[in-house]
Amino acid sequence: MSRRWLSIHLPLFEVMMKIQKLVSNVSLKLLAIAACGWMAISSVHAAYPEKPIRWIVPFPPGGAMDSIARSVGEQLSRKLGQPVVIENKAGAGGNLGVDLVAKSPADGYTMVITSIGMVTNRHLYAKLSYDPMKDFAPVSMLAVVPNMLVVNPTKVKAKNLRDLIAEVKARPGKLTYASAGNGTSIHLAGELFTSMTGLDIQHIPYRGSGPAVSDLLGGQVDMMFDSVSSARPYVQAGKLNALGVTTSKRSTAMPEVPTIAEAGVPGYVLSPWFGVFMPAATPPDIVKFMNAALIEAMGRTEVKARFSVLGAEAIGSTPEAFASSLSAESAKWEKLIREKNIQPD
């Protein structure tokens, strides 16, 4: 090796070695910083939750949604070692409470239970203060409480769905169905039914299920797609006749009642679900942690017993599966709402 070669290449070699050393030192520092960051994140999430969790129910106390949240929330508190505080923030068809959560810190300490309105309200209201698809992280579907088509036997002679269809065809526009208000799952169940059958049944909206059921029992209206939990006592007492449930499978609370699909309207499905959401930027590991905690809570004997009383079917889901079902439902209800020109109250 000549002295001339060394004089040219040795300085270059020395420079390269210094650069490599410098890069190595920087890489080690970056790795150390990243490791410290991950350790800090892990340590924060390992301690979660460190304070009470707010669980917003966007409707008044006493309904199925409120009962489901309180039943699951009690077991969730025991699991997490922190209080899960149920707060009823009713108003604007559930939008008030949902909006509150959309604008809450995405730290895992605020969540909301809501229902089909999360996918229908964006099509019902010209303006919403939140985006149902962008402002929330779906955590888990909790349960389905089937709606059930019930008729007043003093007003409707039909004992099954096919006979009801024939009776309505013989009296177009004469029979009525009640709902808990425009855009509710009870109303959408009726609109889906008339859309798929081509029947002419007059819709009578009420402000809540209670007044609607009262008038159904009194004979002021002829039929209703009421929730199983609300209608079951009247069916068992012989005051109402049940002709079908809206879900794809029979209800465990009323197994003798066929689905509407098997009773005469193939393809008919409406599943009034209840699910949990957190603000969109909530860390994914917290979402997954809460998902697992909710599913475990629903498996407890006490929760199963309460769900049975409500006529609720427990349904756990991954956040990803829940998000996928929301997209499919949004498209389905957008089509019906536009077709029927459904407007909120």
Tab-separated table of C-alpha atoms in Angstrom:
chain	number	residue	atom	x	y	z
A	1	MET	CA	0.000	0.000	0.000
A	2	SER	CA	1.689	3.253	-1.149
A	3	ARG	CA	2.157	6.301	1.004
A	4	ARG	CA	0.318	8.286	-1.663
A	5	TRP	CA	-2.801	6.024	-1.340
A	6	LEU	CA	-2.731	6.414	2.467
A	7	SER	CA	-2.381	10.171	2.213
A	8	ILE	CA	-5.510	10.322	0.051
A	9	HIS	CA	-7.750	7.698	1.659
A	10	LEU	CA	-6.809	7.650	5.363
A	11	PRO	CA	-8.295	11.086	6.143
A	12	LEU	CA	-11.472	10.065	4.313
A	13	PHE	CA	-11.607	6.823	6.301
A	14	GLU	CA	-11.141	8.725	9.566
A	15	VAL	CA	-13.954	11.119	8.624
A	16	MET	CA	-16.266	8.183	7.830
A	17	MET	CA	-15.470	6.555	11.158
A	18	LYS	CA	-16.283	9.770	13.015
A	19	ILE	CA	-19.569	10.102	11.131
A	20	GLN	CA	-20.490	6.491	11.940
A	21	LYS	CA	-19.689	7.076	15.613
A	22	LEU	CA	-21.752	10.245	15.625
A	23	VAL	CA	-24.724	8.488	13.945
A	24	SER	CA	-24.467	5.629	16.406
A	25	ASN	CA	-24.523	7.998	19.363
A	26	VAL	CA	-27.533	9.882	17.929
A	27	SER	CA	-29.350	6.609	17.221
A	28	LEU	CA	-28.723	5.414	20.739
A	29	LYS	CA	-30.033	8.694	22.128
A	30	LEU	CA	-33.153	8.488	19.925
A	31	LEU	CA	-33.718	4.906	20.975
A	32	ALA	CA	-33.327	5.910	24.593
A	33	ILE	CA	-35.806	8.772	24.174
A	34	ALA	CA	-38.304	6.481	22.400
A	35	ALA	CA	-37.895	3.838	25.079
A	36	CYS	CA	-38.503	6.399	27.798
A	37	GLY	CA	-41.584	7.619	25.921
A	38	TRP	CA	-43.007	4.132	25.548
A	39	MET	CA	-42.254	3.421	29.185
A	40	ALA	CA	-44.048	6.618	30.191
A	41	ILE	CA	-47.073	5.765	28.015
A	42	SER	CA	-47.151	2.204	29.312
A	43	SER	CA	-46.897	3.403	32.867
A	44	VAL	CA	-49.770	5.889	32.375
A	45	HIS	CA	-51.970	3.288	30.701
A	46	ALA	CA	-51.031	0.648	33.244
A	47	ALA	CA	-52.397	2.956	35.937
A	48	TYR	CA	-55.623	3.640	34.024
A	49	PRO	CA	-58.106	4.425	35.373
A	50	GLU	CA	-56.860	6.715	38.132
A	51	LYS	CA	-60.132	8.578	38.707
A	52	PRO	CA	-63.894	8.130	38.211
A	53	ILE	CA	-65.250	7.594	34.693
A	54	ARG	CA	-68.238	9.591	33.429
A	55	TRP	CA	-70.748	7.482	31.526
A	56	ILE	CA	-73.206	9.749	29.729
A	57	VAL	CA	-76.731	8.483	29.033
A	58	PRO	CA	-78.289	10.961	26.561
A	59	PHE	CA	-81.866	10.152	27.604
A	60	PRO	CA	-83.868	10.415	30.859
A	61	PRO	CA	-83.584	7.786	33.632
A	62	GLY	CA	-85.828	4.731	33.566
A	63	GLY	CA	-85.579	3.558	29.953
A	64	ALA	CA	-83.813	0.483	28.600
A	65	MET	CA	-80.676	2.464	27.729
A	66	ASP	CA	-80.401	3.866	31.243
A	67	SER	CA	-81.024	0.451	32.824
A	68	ILE	CA	-78.367	-1.218	30.646
A	69	ALA	CA	-75.785	1.454	31.524
A	70	ARG	CA	-76.476	1.201	35.241
A	71	SER	CA	-76.398	-2.613	35.256
A	72	VAL	CA	-73.114	-2.801	33.339
A	73	GLY	CA	-71.660	0.264	35.076
A	74	GLU	CA	-72.017	-1.272	38.531
A	75	GLN	CA	-69.967	-4.317	37.507
A	76	LEU	CA	-67.526	-2.143	35.571
A	77	SER	CA	-66.799	-0.127	38.731
A	78	ARG	CA	-65.839	-3.296	40.560
A	79	LYS	CA	-63.609	-4.412	37.706
A	80	LEU	CA	-61.812	-1.067	37.319
A	81	GLY	CA	-61.567	-0.151	40.988
A	82	GLN	CA	-62.974	3.306	40.217
A	83	PRO	CA	-66.535	4.658	40.283
A	84	VAL	CA	-68.364	4.663	36.949
A	85	VAL	CA	-70.717	7.628	37.333
A	86	ILE	CA	-73.899	7.524	35.239
A	87	GLU	CA	-74.997	11.002	34.120
A	88	ASN	CA	-78.294	11.508	32.290
A	89	LYS	CA	-77.925	14.367	29.797
A	90	ALA	CA	-81.231	14.271	27.923
A	91	GLY	CA	-82.326	16.605	25.161
A	92	ALA	CA	-82.530	17.150	21.402
A	93	GLY	CA	-83.276	13.499	20.625
A	94	GLY	CA	-80.116	12.358	22.388
A	95	ASN	CA	-77.903	14.844	20.552
A	96	LEU	CA	-77.183	16.956	23.644
A	97	GLY	CA	-75.447	14.173	25.572
A	98	VAL	CA	-73.686	12.797	22.501
A	99	ASP	CA	-72.325	16.254	21.641
A	100	LEU	CA	-71.007	16.634	25.198
A	101	VAL	CA	-68.905	13.495	24.801
A	102	ALA	CA	-67.700	14.494	21.325
A	103	LYS	CA	-66.221	17.654	22.849
A	104	SER	CA	-64.808	15.997	26.009
A	105	PRO	CA	-61.083	15.324	26.542
A	106	ALA	CA	-59.990	12.126	24.802
A	107	ASP	CA	-58.357	10.740	27.932
A	108	GLY	CA	-60.521	7.672	28.542
A	109	TYR	CA	-62.567	9.232	31.330
A	110	THR	CA	-65.738	10.096	29.394
A	111	MET	CA	-67.917	7.764	27.351
A	112	VAL	CA	-71.489	7.591	26.101
A	113	ILE	CA	-74.029	4.856	25.574
A	114	THR	CA	-76.298	5.486	22.631
A	115	SER	CA	-78.301	3.649	20.029
A	116	ILE	CA	-79.385	3.667	16.403
A	117	GLY	CA	-79.530	7.470	16.528
A	118	MET	CA	-75.745	7.493	16.145
A	119	VAL	CA	-76.194	6.403	12.510
A	120	THR	CA	-79.633	7.878	11.739
A	121	ASN	CA	-79.389	11.407	13.189
A	122	ARG	CA	-76.827	12.501	10.606
A	123	HIS	CA	-79.485	11.791	7.943
A	124	LEU	CA	-82.424	13.178	9.940
A	125	TYR	CA	-80.968	16.536	10.991
A	126	ALA	CA	-79.820	19.150	8.494
A	127	LYS	CA	-77.097	20.252	10.911
A	128	LEU	CA	-75.430	18.408	13.772
A	129	SER	CA	-72.869	19.907	16.142
A	130	TYR	CA	-70.807	16.716	15.864
A	131	ASP	CA	-69.889	14.154	13.210
A	132	PRO	CA	-71.063	10.684	14.313
A	133	MET	CA	-68.482	8.934	12.146
A	134	LYS	CA	-65.452	11.165	12.755
A	135	ASP	CA	-65.815	12.458	16.319
A	136	PHE	CA	-66.068	9.100	18.117
A	137	ALA	CA	-64.128	5.923	18.738
A	138	PRO	CA	-66.540	2.942	18.793
A	139	VAL	CA	-65.784	0.813	21.865
A	140	SER	CA	-68.310	-2.020	21.835
A	141	MET	CA	-71.863	-2.904	21.001
A	142	LEU	CA	-73.481	-3.948	24.284
A	143	ALA	CA	-76.940	-5.285	23.622
A	144	VAL	CA	-79.983	-5.456	21.378
A	145	VAL	CA	-83.521	-5.020	22.704
A	146	PRO	CA	-85.833	-6.225	19.893
A	147	ASN	CA	-88.874	-4.258	18.864
A	148	MET	CA	-92.056	-6.282	18.580
A	149	LEU	CA	-95.053	-5.639	16.349
A	150	VAL	CA	-98.074	-5.658	18.644
A	151	VAL	CA	-101.718	-4.959	17.825
A	152	ASN	CA	-104.750	-4.078	19.886
A	153	PRO	CA	-107.011	-7.172	19.563
A	154	THR	CA	-110.171	-5.082	19.858
A	155	LYS	CA	-109.148	-3.052	16.795
A	156	VAL	CA	-107.236	-5.574	14.673
A	157	LYS	CA	-108.601	-9.062	13.968
A	158	ALA	CA	-105.322	-10.533	12.641
A	159	LYS	CA	-103.654	-13.191	14.768
A	160	ASN	CA	-100.545	-13.446	12.577
A	161	LEU	CA	-98.542	-11.231	10.234
A	162	ARG	CA	-99.931	-12.591	6.960
A	163	ASP	CA	-103.475	-11.960	8.156
A	164	LEU	CA	-102.478	-8.427	9.207
A	165	ILE	CA	-101.069	-7.730	5.744
A	166	ALA	CA	-104.328	-8.930	4.185
A	167	GLU	CA	-106.376	-6.835	6.613
A	168	VAL	CA	-104.378	-3.667	5.852
A	169	LYS	CA	-104.692	-4.267	2.095
A	170	ALA	CA	-108.454	-4.528	2.531
A	171	ARG	CA	-108.502	-1.223	4.465
A	172	PRO	CA	-105.728	0.936	2.961
A	173	GLY	CA	-104.947	4.070	4.952
A	174	LYS	CA	-107.448	3.175	7.683
A	175	LEU	CA	-105.159	1.481	10.214
A	176	THR	CA	-102.632	3.361	12.333
A	177	TYR	CA	-99.350	2.633	14.068
A	178	ALA	CA	-97.925	4.595	16.980
A	179	SER	CA	-94.298	5.512	17.584
A	180	ALA	CA	-92.224	7.178	20.286
A	181	GLY	CA	-91.492	10.039	17.883
A	182	ASN	CA	-90.237	10.710	14.381
A	183	GLY	CA	-86.910	9.052	13.644
A	184	THR	CA	-86.961	6.696	16.630
A	185	SER	CA	-86.276	2.995	16.113
A	186	ILE	CA	-89.999	2.346	16.686
A	187	HIS	CA	-90.862	4.737	13.859
A	188	LEU	CA	-88.149	3.378	11.553
A	189	ALA	CA	-89.417	-0.157	12.191
A	190	GLY	CA	-92.828	0.890	10.893
A	191	GLU	CA	-91.440	2.753	7.899
A	192	LEU	CA	-89.249	-0.212	6.959
A	193	PHE	CA	-92.299	-2.481	7.229
A	194	THR	CA	-94.493	-0.335	4.990
A	195	SER	CA	-91.630	0.177	2.537
A	196	MET	CA	-90.996	-3.544	2.154
A	197	THR	CA	-94.677	-4.541	2.000
A	198	GLY	CA	-96.100	-1.563	0.107
A	199	LEU	CA	-98.804	-1.200	2.773
A	200	ASP	CA	-100.595	2.049	3.568
A	201	ILE	CA	-100.630	2.463	7.360
A	202	GLN	CA	-100.926	5.885	8.970
A	203	HIS	CA	-98.089	6.849	11.338
A	204	ILE	CA	-99.052	8.579	14.604
A	205	PRO	CA	-95.965	9.980	16.418
A	206	TYR	CA	-95.957	10.534	20.192
A	207	ARG	CA	-93.460	12.156	22.511
A	208	GLY	CA	-92.132	8.983	24.051
A	209	SER	CA	-93.076	5.333	24.198
A	210	GLY	CA	-95.234	5.665	27.345
A	211	PRO	CA	-97.998	7.842	25.833
A	212	ALA	CA	-97.954	5.758	22.653
A	213	VAL	CA	-98.456	2.491	24.538
A	214	SER	CA	-101.206	4.088	26.616
A	215	ASP	CA	-103.165	5.055	23.497
A	216	LEU	CA	-102.515	1.651	21.911
A	217	LEU	CA	-104.042	-0.057	24.948
A	218	GLY	CA	-106.929	2.422	24.877
A	219	GLY	CA	-107.662	1.750	21.214
A	220	GLN	CA	-106.803	5.224	19.924
A	221	VAL	CA	-104.199	3.579	17.642
A	222	ASP	CA	-104.176	0.075	16.182
A	223	MET	CA	-100.593	-1.197	16.350
A	224	MET	CA	-97.019	-0.385	17.352
A	225	PHE	CA	-93.466	-1.667	16.978
A	226	ASP	CA	-92.783	-1.382	20.704
A	227	SER	CA	-89.726	-2.722	22.543
A	228	VAL	CA	-90.022	-6.259	23.899
A	229	SER	CA	-89.350	-5.034	27.440
A	230	SER	CA	-92.271	-2.584	27.267
A	231	ALA	CA	-94.804	-4.722	25.372
A	232	ARG	CA	-94.189	-8.135	26.940
A	233	PRO	CA	-96.333	-7.624	30.094
A	234	TYR	CA	-99.339	-6.558	27.991
A	235	VAL	CA	-98.925	-9.493	25.618
A	236	GLN	CA	-98.726	-11.905	28.540
A	237	ALA	CA	-101.850	-10.317	30.044
A	238	GLY	CA	-103.753	-10.735	26.759
A	239	LYS	CA	-104.154	-6.985	26.228
A	240	LEU	CA	-102.017	-6.983	23.067
A	241	ASN	CA	-101.274	-9.586	20.397
A	242	ALA	CA	-97.660	-10.044	19.297
A	243	LEU	CA	-97.179	-10.769	15.584
A	244	GLY	CA	-93.409	-10.593	15.117
A	245	VAL	CA	-90.063	-9.288	16.371
A	246	THR	CA	-87.912	-6.997	14.255
A	247	THR	CA	-84.549	-8.709	14.788
A	248	SER	CA	-82.970	-11.415	12.606
A	249	LYS	CA	-83.404	-13.994	15.373
A	250	ARG	CA	-86.247	-14.667	17.781
A	251	SER	CA	-86.084	-12.941	21.136
A	252	THR	CA	-85.085	-15.094	24.104
A	253	ALA	CA	-87.598	-13.064	26.101
A	254	MET	CA	-90.455	-14.036	23.747
A	255	PRO	CA	-89.244	-17.163	21.901
A	256	GLU	CA	-92.763	-18.123	20.796
A	257	VAL	CA	-93.037	-14.957	18.656
A	258	PRO	CA	-91.581	-15.370	15.128
A	259	THR	CA	-89.361	-12.812	13.469
A	260	ILE	CA	-91.099	-10.551	10.987
A	261	ALA	CA	-88.877	-12.035	8.283
A	262	GLU	CA	-90.019	-15.591	8.939
A	263	ALA	CA	-93.639	-14.527	9.537
A	264	GLY	CA	-94.110	-13.066	6.084
A	265	VAL	CA	-91.650	-10.282	5.139
A	266	PRO	CA	-88.386	-11.963	4.052
A	267	GLY	CA	-85.280	-9.832	4.577
A	268	TYR	CA	-86.861	-7.561	7.173
A	269	VAL	CA	-84.385	-6.704	9.976
A	270	LEU	CA	-84.178	-3.881	12.470
A	271	SER	CA	-81.991	-4.424	15.535
A	272	PRO	CA	-82.350	-1.674	18.146
A	273	TRP	CA	-78.809	-1.829	19.527
A	274	PHE	CA	-77.067	-0.050	22.375
A	275	GLY	CA	-73.342	0.668	22.161
A	276	VAL	CA	-70.523	2.573	23.838
A	277	PHE	CA	-68.405	5.336	22.306
A	278	MET	CA	-65.482	7.492	23.455
A	279	PRO	CA	-64.078	10.689	21.900
A	280	ALA	CA	-62.285	9.990	18.612
A	281	ALA	CA	-58.711	10.689	19.781
A	282	THR	CA	-58.892	8.338	22.774
A	283	PRO	CA	-55.721	6.165	22.745
A	284	PRO	CA	-56.455	2.815	21.035
A	285	ASP	CA	-55.055	0.789	23.937
A	286	ILE	CA	-57.503	2.490	26.332
A	287	VAL	CA	-60.363	1.754	23.908
A	288	LYS	CA	-59.327	-1.911	23.785
A	289	PHE	CA	-58.945	-2.037	27.549
A	290	MET	CA	-62.446	-0.619	28.053
A	291	ASN	CA	-63.828	-2.971	25.396
A	292	ALA	CA	-62.505	-5.998	27.296
A	293	ALA	CA	-63.780	-4.632	30.621
A	294	LEU	CA	-67.282	-4.040	29.224
A	295	ILE	CA	-67.508	-7.517	27.716
A	296	GLU	CA	-66.353	-9.073	30.976
A	297	ALA	CA	-68.938	-7.055	32.916
A	298	MET	CA	-71.721	-8.262	30.611
A	299	GLY	CA	-70.755	-11.832	31.393
A	300	ARG	CA	-71.523	-11.407	35.095
A	301	THR	CA	-74.542	-13.249	36.491
A	302	GLU	CA	-76.110	-10.061	37.854
A	303	VAL	CA	-75.961	-8.336	34.464
A	304	LYS	CA	-77.371	-11.359	32.635
A	305	ALA	CA	-80.291	-11.450	35.077
A	306	ARG	CA	-81.005	-7.751	34.565
A	307	PHE	CA	-80.766	-8.086	30.791
A	308	SER	CA	-83.258	-10.946	30.923
A	309	VAL	CA	-85.776	-8.720	32.723
A	310	LEU	CA	-85.264	-6.022	30.079
A	311	GLY	CA	-85.584	-8.472	27.192
A	312	ALA	CA	-82.062	-7.458	26.149
A	313	GLU	CA	-79.731	-9.737	24.207
A	314	ALA	CA	-76.090	-9.235	25.256
A	315	ILE	CA	-73.821	-8.663	22.262
A	316	GLY	CA	-70.132	-7.952	22.705
A	317	SER	CA	-68.050	-6.828	19.736
A	318	THR	CA	-64.559	-5.648	18.943
A	319	PRO	CA	-64.168	-1.914	18.239
A	320	GLU	CA	-63.339	-2.775	14.622
A	321	ALA	CA	-66.438	-4.942	14.114
A	322	PHE	CA	-68.610	-2.275	15.721
A	323	ALA	CA	-67.216	0.427	13.414
A	324	SER	CA	-67.876	-1.770	10.371
A	325	SER	CA	-71.508	-2.393	11.345
A	326	LEU	CA	-72.052	1.341	11.882
A	327	SER	CA	-71.002	2.097	8.295
A	328	ALA	CA	-73.372	-0.545	6.909
A	329	GLU	CA	-76.295	0.674	9.036
A	330	SER	CA	-75.695	4.296	8.098
A	331	ALA	CA	-76.059	3.464	4.406
A	332	LYS	CA	-79.204	1.392	5.031
A	333	TRP	CA	-81.044	4.062	7.014
A	334	GLU	CA	-79.932	6.937	4.794
A	335	LYS	CA	-81.719	5.232	1.893
A	336	LEU	CA	-84.966	4.692	3.851
A	337	ILE	CA	-84.984	8.169	5.401
A	338	ARG	CA	-84.606	9.781	1.986
A	339	GLU	CA	-87.158	7.461	0.374
A	340	LYS	CA	-89.753	8.203	3.057
A	341	ASN	CA	-88.719	11.852	3.581
A	342	ILE	CA	-88.581	11.296	7.336
A	343	GLN	CA	-88.134	14.492	9.347
A	344	PRO	CA	-87.349	14.801	13.077
A	345	ASP	CA	-89.992	16.162	15.450
